[in-house]
PDB file of C-alpha atoms in Angstrom:
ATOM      1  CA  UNK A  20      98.455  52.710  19.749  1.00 55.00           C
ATOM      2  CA  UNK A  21      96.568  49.413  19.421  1.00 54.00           C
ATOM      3  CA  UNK A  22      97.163  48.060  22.766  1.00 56.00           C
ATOM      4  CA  UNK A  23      95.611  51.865  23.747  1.00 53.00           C
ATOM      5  CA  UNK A  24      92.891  51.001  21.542  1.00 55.00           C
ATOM      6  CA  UNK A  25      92.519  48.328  23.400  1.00 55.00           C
ATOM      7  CA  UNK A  26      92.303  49.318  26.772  1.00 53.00           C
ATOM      8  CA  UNK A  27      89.743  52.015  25.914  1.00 54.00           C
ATOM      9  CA  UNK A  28      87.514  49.600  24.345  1.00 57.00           C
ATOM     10  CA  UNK A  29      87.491  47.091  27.465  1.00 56.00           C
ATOM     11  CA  UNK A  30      87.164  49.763  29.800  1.00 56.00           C
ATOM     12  CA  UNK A  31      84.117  51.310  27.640  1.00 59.00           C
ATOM     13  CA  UNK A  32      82.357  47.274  28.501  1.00 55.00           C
ATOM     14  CA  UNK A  33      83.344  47.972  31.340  1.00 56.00           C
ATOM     15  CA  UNK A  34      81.693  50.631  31.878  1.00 55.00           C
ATOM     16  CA  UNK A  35      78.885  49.871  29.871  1.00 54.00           C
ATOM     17  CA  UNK A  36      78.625  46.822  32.028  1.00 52.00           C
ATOM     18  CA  UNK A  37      78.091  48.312  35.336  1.00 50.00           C
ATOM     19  CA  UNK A  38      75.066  50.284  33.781  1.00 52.00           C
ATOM     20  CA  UNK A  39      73.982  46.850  32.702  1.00 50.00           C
ATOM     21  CA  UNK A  40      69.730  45.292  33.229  1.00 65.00           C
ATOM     22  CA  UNK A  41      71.127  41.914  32.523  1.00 84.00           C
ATOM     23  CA  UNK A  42      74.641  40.028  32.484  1.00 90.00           C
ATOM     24  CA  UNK A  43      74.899  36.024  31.471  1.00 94.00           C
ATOM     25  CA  UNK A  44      77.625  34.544  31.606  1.00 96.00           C
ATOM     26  CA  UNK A  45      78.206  31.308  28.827  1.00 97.00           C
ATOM     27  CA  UNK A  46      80.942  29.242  27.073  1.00 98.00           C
ATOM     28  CA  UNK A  47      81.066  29.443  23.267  1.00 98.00           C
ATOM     29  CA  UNK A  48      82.687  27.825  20.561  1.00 98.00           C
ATOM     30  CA  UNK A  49      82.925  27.173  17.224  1.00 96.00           C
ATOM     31  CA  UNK A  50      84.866  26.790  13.880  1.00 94.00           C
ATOM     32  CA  UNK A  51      86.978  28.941  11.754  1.00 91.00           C
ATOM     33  CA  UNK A  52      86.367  28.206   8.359  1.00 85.00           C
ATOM     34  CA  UNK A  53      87.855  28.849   4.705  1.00 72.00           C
ATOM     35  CA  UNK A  54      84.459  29.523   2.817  1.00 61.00           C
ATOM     36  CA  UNK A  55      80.984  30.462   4.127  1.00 48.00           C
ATOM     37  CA  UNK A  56      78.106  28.396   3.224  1.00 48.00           C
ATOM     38  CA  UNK A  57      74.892  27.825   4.261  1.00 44.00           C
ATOM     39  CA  UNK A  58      74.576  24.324   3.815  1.00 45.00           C
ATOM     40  CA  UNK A  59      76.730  20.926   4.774  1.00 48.00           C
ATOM     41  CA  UNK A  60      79.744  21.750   3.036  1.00 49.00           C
ATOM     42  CA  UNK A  61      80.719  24.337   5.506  1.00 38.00           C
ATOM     43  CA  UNK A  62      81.629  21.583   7.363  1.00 41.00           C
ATOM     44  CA  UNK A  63      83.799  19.561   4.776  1.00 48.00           C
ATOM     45  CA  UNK A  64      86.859  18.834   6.496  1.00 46.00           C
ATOM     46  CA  UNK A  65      88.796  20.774   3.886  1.00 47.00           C
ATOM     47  CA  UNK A  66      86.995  23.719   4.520  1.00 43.00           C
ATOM     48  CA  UNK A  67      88.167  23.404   8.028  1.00 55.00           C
ATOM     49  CA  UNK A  68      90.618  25.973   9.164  1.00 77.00           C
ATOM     50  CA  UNK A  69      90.663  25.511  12.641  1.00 89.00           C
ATOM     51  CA  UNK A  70      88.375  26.289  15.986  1.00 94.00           C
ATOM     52  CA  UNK A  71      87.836  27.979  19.068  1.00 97.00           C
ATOM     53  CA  UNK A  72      86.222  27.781  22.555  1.00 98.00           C
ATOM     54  CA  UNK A  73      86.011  29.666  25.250  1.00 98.00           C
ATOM     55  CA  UNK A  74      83.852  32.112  28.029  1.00 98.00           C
ATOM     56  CA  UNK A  75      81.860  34.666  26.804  1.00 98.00           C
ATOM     57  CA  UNK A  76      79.747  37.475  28.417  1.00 96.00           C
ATOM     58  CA  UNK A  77      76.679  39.185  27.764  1.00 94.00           C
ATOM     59  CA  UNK A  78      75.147  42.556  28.367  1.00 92.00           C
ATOM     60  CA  UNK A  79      72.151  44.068  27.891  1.00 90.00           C
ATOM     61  CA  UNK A  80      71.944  47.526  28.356  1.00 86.00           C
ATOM     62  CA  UNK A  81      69.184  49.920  29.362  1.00 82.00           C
ATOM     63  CA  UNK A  82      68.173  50.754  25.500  1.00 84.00           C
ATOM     64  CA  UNK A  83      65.848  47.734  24.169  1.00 84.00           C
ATOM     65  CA  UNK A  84      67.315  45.605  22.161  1.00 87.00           C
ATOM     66  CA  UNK A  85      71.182  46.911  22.547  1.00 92.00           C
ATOM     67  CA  UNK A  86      73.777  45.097  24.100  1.00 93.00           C
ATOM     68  CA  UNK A  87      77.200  43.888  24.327  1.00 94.00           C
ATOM     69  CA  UNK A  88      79.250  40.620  24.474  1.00 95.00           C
ATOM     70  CA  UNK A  89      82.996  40.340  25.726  1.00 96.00           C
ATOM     71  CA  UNK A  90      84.810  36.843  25.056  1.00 97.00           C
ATOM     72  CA  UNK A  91      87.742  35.178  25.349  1.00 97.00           C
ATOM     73  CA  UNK A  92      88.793  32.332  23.317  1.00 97.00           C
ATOM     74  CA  UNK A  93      91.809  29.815  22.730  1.00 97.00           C
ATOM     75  CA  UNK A  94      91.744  29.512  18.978  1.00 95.00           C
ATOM     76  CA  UNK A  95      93.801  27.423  17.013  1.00 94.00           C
ATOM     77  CA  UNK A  96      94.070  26.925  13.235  1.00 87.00           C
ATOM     78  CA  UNK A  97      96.158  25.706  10.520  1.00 81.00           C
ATOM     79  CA  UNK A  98      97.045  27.238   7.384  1.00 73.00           C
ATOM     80  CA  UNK A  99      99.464  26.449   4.391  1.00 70.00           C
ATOM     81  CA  UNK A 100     102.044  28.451   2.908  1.00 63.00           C
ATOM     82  CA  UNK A 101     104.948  27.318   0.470  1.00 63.00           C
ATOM     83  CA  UNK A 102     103.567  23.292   0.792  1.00 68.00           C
ATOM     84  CA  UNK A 103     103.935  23.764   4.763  1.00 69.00           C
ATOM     85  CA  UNK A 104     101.372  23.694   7.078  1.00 74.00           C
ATOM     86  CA  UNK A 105     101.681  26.424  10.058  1.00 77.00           C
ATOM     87  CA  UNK A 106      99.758  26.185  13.046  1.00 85.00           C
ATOM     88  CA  UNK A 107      98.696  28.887  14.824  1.00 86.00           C
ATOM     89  CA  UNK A 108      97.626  29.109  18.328  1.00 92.00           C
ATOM     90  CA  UNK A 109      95.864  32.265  19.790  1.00 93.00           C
ATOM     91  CA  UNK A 110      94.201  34.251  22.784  1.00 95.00           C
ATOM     92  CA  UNK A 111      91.384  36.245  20.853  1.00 96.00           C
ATOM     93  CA  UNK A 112      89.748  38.607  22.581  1.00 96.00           C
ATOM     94  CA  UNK A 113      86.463  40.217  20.755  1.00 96.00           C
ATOM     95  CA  UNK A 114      84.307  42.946  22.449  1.00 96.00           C
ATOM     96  CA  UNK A 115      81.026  43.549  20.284  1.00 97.00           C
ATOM     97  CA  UNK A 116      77.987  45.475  20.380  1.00 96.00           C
ATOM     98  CA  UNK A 117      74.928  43.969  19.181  1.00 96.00           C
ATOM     99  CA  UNK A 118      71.664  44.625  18.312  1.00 96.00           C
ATOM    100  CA  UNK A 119      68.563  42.352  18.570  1.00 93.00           C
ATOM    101  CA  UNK A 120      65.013  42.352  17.092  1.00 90.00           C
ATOM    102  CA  UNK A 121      62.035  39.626  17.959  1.00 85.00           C
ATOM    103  CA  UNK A 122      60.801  36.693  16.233  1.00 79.00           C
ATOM    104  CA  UNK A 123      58.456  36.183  19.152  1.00 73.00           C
ATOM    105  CA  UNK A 124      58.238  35.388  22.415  1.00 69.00           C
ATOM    106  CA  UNK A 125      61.157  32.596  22.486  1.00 86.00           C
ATOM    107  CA  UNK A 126      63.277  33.815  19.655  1.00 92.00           C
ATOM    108  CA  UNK A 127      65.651  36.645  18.519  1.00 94.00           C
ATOM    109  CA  UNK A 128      67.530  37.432  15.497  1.00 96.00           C
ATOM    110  CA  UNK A 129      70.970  39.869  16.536  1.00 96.00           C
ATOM    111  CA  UNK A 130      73.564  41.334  14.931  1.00 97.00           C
ATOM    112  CA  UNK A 131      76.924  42.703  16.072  1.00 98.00           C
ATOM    113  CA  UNK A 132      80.508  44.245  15.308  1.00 97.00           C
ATOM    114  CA  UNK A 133      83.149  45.433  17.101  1.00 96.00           C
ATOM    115  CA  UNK A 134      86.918  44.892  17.783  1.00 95.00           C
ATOM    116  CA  UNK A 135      88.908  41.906  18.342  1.00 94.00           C
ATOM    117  CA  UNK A 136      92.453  41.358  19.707  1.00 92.00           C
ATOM    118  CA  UNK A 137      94.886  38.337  19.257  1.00 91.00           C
ATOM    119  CA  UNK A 138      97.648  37.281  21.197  1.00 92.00           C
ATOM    120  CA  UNK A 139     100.067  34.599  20.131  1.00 91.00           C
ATOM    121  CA  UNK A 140     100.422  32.064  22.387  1.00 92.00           C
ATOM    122  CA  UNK A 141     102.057  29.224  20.173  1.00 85.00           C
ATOM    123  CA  UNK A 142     105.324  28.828  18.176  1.00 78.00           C
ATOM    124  CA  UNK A 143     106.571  32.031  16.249  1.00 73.00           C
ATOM    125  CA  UNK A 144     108.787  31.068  14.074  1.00 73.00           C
ATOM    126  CA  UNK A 145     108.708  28.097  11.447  1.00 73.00           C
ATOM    127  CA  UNK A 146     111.645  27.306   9.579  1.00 74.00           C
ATOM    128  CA  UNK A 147     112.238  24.679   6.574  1.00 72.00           C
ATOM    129  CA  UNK A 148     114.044  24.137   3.744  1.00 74.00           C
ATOM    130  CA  UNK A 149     112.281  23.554   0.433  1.00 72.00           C
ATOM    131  CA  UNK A 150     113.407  21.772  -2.535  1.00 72.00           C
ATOM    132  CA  UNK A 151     115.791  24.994  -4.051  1.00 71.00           C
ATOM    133  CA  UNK A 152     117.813  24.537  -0.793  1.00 73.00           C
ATOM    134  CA  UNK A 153     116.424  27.736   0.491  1.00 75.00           C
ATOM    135  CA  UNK A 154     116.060  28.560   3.862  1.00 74.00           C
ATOM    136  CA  UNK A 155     112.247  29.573   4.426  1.00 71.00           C
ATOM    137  CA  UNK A 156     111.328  31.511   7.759  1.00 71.00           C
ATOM    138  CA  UNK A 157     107.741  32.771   8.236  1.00 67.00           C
ATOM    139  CA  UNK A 158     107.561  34.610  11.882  1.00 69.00           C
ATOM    140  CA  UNK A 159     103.774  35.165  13.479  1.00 73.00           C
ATOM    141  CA  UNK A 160     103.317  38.782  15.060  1.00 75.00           C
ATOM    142  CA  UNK A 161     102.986  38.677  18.490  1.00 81.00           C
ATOM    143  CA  UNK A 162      99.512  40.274  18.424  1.00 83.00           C
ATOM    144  CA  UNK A 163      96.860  41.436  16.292  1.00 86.00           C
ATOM    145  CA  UNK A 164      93.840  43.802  15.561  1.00 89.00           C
ATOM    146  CA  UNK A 165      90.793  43.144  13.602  1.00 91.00           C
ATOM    147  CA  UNK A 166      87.102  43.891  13.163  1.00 94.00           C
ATOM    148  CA  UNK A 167      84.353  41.518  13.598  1.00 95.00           C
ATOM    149  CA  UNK A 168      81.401  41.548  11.654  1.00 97.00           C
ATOM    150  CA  UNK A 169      78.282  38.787  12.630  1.00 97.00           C
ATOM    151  CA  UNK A 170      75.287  37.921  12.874  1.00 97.00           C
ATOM    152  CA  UNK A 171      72.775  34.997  14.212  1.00 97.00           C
ATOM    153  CA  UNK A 172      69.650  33.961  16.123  1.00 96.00           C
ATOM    154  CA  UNK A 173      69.279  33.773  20.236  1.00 94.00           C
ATOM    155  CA  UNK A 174      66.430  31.164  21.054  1.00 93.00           C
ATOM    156  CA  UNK A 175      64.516  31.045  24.291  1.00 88.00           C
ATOM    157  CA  UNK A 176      67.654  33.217  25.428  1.00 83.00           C
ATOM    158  CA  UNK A 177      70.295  30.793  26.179  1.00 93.00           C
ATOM    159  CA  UNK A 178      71.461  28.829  23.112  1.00 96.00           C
ATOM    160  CA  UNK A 179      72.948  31.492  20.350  1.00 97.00           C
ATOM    161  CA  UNK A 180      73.907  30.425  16.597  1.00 97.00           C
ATOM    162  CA  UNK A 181      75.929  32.774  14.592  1.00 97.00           C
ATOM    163  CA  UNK A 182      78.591  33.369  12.259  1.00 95.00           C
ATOM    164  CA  UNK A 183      80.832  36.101  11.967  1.00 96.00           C
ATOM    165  CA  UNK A 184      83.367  37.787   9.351  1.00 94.00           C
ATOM    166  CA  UNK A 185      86.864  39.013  10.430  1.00 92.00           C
ATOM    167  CA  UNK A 186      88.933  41.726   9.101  1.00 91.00           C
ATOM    168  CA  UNK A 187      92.205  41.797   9.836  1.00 85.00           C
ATOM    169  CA  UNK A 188      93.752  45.154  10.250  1.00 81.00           C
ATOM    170  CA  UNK A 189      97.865  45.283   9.468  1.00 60.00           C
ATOM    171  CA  UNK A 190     100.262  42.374   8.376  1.00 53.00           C
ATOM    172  CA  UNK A 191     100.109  39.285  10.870  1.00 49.00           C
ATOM    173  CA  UNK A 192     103.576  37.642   9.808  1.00 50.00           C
ATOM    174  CA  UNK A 193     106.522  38.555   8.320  1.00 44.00           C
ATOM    175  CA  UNK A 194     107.941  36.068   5.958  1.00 42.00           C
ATOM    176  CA  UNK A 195     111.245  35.802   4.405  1.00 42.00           C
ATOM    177  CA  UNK A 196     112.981  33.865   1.821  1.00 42.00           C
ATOM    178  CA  UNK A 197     116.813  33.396   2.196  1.00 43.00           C
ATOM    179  CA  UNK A 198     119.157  31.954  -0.180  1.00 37.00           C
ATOM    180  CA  UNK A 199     121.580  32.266  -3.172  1.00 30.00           C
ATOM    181  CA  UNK A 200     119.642  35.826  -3.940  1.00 31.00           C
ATOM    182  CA  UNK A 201     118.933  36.193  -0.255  1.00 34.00           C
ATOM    183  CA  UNK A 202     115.337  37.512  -1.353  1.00 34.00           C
ATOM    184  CA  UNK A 203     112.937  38.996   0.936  1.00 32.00           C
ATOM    185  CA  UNK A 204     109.053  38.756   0.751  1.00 33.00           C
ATOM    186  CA  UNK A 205     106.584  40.842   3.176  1.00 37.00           C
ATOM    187  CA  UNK A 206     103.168  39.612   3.396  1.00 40.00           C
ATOM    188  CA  UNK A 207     101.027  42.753   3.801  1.00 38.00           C
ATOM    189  CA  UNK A 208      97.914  41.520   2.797  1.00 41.00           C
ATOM    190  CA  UNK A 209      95.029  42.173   5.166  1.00 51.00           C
ATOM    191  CA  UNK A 210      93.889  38.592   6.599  1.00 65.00           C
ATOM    192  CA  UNK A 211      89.904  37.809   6.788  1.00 77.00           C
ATOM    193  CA  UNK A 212      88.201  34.666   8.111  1.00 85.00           C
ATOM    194  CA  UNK A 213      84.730  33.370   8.939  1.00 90.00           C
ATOM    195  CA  UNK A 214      83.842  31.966  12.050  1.00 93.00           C
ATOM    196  CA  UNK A 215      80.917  29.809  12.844  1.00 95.00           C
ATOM    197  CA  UNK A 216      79.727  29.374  16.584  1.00 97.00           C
ATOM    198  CA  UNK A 217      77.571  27.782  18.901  1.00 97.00           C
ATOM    199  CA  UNK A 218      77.164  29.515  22.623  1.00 98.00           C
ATOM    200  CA  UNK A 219      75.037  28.420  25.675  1.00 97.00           C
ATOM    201  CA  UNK A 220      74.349  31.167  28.131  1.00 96.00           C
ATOM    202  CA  UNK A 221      73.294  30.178  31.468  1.00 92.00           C
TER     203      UNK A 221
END
């Protein structure tokens, strides 16, 4: 059903694309980060959870001030669980509409949402042995679906800051515990991140 999803959603750019008045094409990049901030310390490296980079569309469509942006990215963060660090490498793949308003002539304040996909393209499966002499196993999904939520400015229409909040929809991993008790623990908690970004649209 997700991978449906999916498909209707890219063919909806798609389609939304061809009806386009403007398309740029840009790379974009940026961090994924523990805790939102608006100052310096977003950038602490223990707030650091990992980054991304990558191509990224844009379209503007025939209604002023609407659009929509299609990326791809190779993202890759790190996260701890149990006193081990896991690092995850994925293909996300977020498709957003957006919505812009004027500061003037040379700048632009937007904001968007929309879908995302991931696609695991690292290890998935880690495996250790912690101080009990229990056998820890904590396997990555092979894909994922979440909801983007951001915000940021445009100036002179090429260079784009913004930041954005993701939802994750559905478990990500299962984890599981096996020893002496042979105990089993699911991790169904809804994963959400902030991303901070940079993008340069030619």
């Amino acid at each position: 059903m997700k991978r449906f999803f999916s498909l209707v959603v890219l063919f909806s750019a798609m389609t939304m694309a061809v009806q386009a008045q403007s398309i740029k094409f840009g790379i974009k990049g940026g961090l994924d980060v523990t805790n939102m901030s608006f100052d310096e310390k977003v950038f602490d490296t223990s707030n650091k959870a990992g980054w991304f980079i990558g191509p990224s569309l844009k379209v503007g469509l025939p209604i002023v001030g609407l659009g929509v942006d299609i990326s791809a990215f190779y993202d890759q963060k790190k996260s701890e669980l149990n006193n081990e660090t896991i690092t995850q490498k994925s293909i996300l793949v977020p498709v957003n509409a957006r919505f812009g308003f004027g500061l003037g002539s040379k700048a632009s304040i937007y904001l968007a949402a929309g879908p995302q996909v991931s696609f695991n393209v690292g290890d998935d499966e880690f495996k250790w042995t912690d101080k009990s002499n229990l056998e820890n196993t904590f396997q990555l999904k092979k894909s994922a679906f979440s909801i983007n939520l951001g915000a940021g400015v445009s100036v002179m229409d090429h260079l784009e800051i913004g930041f954005a909040y993701n939802i994750g929809l559905g478990k990500t991993a299962d984890a599981s515990v096996k020893g002496a008790v042979n105990d089993i623990i699911k991790d169904d908690t809804a994963p959400k991140s902030w991303q901070i970004s940079a993008a340069y649209y030619f």
